């Protein structure tokens, strides 16, 4: 039988059997008045926790206007996902909730706070404590995929993690001190950053600042902090590489850029260096996608040359090699390239290298001489003269005016 030919309950039963094989997941259902209809666990203590946090009341208000897949969270790091069964007139008839799961190990203090907030009886507290200790601990990104799977079982519709709505509340027992990492806000900020890459949106500064404001960042001054920073940047580079491909950058170009930045970040000796490479990478991918999305359509051979140039700016690039790459004579390629792009190949290489230099000046502390050497300008004087002719100001002045990150 086709999966979608099953009833909702049959699909959910299959889904729960899979989930229960990897952890103590709880799947419950409510009617549109908030009455608990079913639970895969024989106790309702977790229902009381969900209710005490105000999440059930929020869902009942939420379904009055929409029924998009939603993830809810409380400050202690617990997540629930909710999906909604609807009738032929698109009205919600039943609410399905998966959770909670935890994004971090629960401390004794956190467990005590949740027990107090849930207002369970004194005799129930020891058992509730044991239940809370068995809550699955998973990464938030894994929970997002489980939420997508739940929604497919309930609605038969395929969505992505980017379609999920988020709602976060603070429990009454939260302490105003020692702010905790809000992983939902971090995820949302990350999705905004990746959207900027996919769109080639040059106005990304606010999104980057928002991401920095919701992240606790990495520590500094020890080997573990450096390892954490390098790992974080490798993950970020990988995500941006995929987002750039989704934005229209060719896989060859995107992966070549991504691999180069990963190689650079793996050689870092400080947290600051790793972060600066991440900033440079982010700006570079956005600029590349922007250029691709706003450029006129080139023929495949000319576009292939442009892609090669853009990903080999730190290497010597010769007309002979480009012509051999696309199977044209040097003369024919030169004419065709100039006709389509409006500039000669050497002018395009110069413009592309100056564009990369602008990114490095704005996002890193790299010495101007090193930038000149890295981009094959020969010497600092020639680089400065070329940069001034193209941009209108010397490299040092450009850095002062455009230091962004």
PDB file of N, CA, C and O in Angstrom, residues 270-277 365:
ATOM      1  N   UNK A 270      44.549  31.007  15.204  1.00  0.00           N
ATOM      2  CA  UNK A 270      43.836  31.790  16.216  1.00  0.00           C
ATOM      3  C   UNK A 270      42.362  31.837  15.883  1.00  0.00           C
ATOM      4  O   UNK A 270      41.958  31.674  14.725  1.00  0.00           O
ATOM      5  N   UNK A 271      41.542  32.064  16.908  1.00  0.00           N
ATOM      6  CA  UNK A 271      40.099  32.188  16.723  1.00  0.00           C
ATOM      7  C   UNK A 271      39.786  33.372  15.809  1.00  0.00           C
ATOM      8  O   UNK A 271      38.922  33.293  14.927  1.00  0.00           O
ATOM      9  N   UNK A 272      40.491  34.466  16.009  1.00  0.00           N
ATOM     10  CA  UNK A 272      40.258  35.665  15.202  1.00  0.00           C
ATOM     11  C   UNK A 272      40.453  35.384  13.712  1.00  0.00           C
ATOM     12  O   UNK A 272      39.661  35.810  12.865  1.00  0.00           O
ATOM     13  N   UNK A 273      41.526  34.659  13.387  1.00  0.00           N
ATOM     14  CA  UNK A 273      41.781  34.323  11.982  1.00  0.00           C
ATOM     15  C   UNK A 273      40.638  33.499  11.398  1.00  0.00           C
ATOM     16  O   UNK A 273      40.212  33.716  10.260  1.00  0.00           O
ATOM     17  N   UNK A 274      40.154  32.535  12.172  1.00  0.00           N
ATOM     18  CA  UNK A 274      39.062  31.672  11.693  1.00  0.00           C
ATOM     19  C   UNK A 274      37.805  32.489  11.426  1.00  0.00           C
ATOM     20  O   UNK A 274      37.127  32.297  10.412  1.00  0.00           O
ATOM     21  N   UNK A 275      37.491  33.401  12.321  1.00  0.00           N
ATOM     22  CA  UNK A 275      36.296  34.231  12.157  1.00  0.00           C
ATOM     23  C   UNK A 275      36.437  35.143  10.951  1.00  0.00           C
ATOM     24  O   UNK A 275      35.499  35.334  10.176  1.00  0.00           O
ATOM     25  N   UNK A 276      37.622  35.706  10.763  1.00  0.00           N
ATOM     26  CA  UNK A 276      37.836  36.599   9.620  1.00  0.00           C
ATOM     27  C   UNK A 276      37.700  35.854   8.294  1.00  0.00           C
ATOM     28  O   UNK A 276      37.144  36.388   7.329  1.00  0.00           O
ATOM     29  N   UNK A 277      38.179  34.627   8.254  1.00  0.00           N
ATOM     30  CA  UNK A 277      38.022  33.834   7.032  1.00  0.00           C
ATOM     31  C   UNK A 277      36.544  33.575   6.777  1.00  0.00           C
ATOM     32  O   UNK A 277      36.071  33.641   5.634  1.00  0.00           O
ATOM     33  N   UNK A 365      41.997  41.509   8.424  1.00  0.00           N
ATOM     34  CA  UNK A 365      43.108  42.395   8.785  1.00  0.00           C
ATOM     35  C   UNK A 365      44.352  42.082   7.953  1.00  0.00           C
ATOM     36  O   UNK A 365      45.454  42.499   8.281  1.00  0.00           O
TER      37      UNK A 365
END
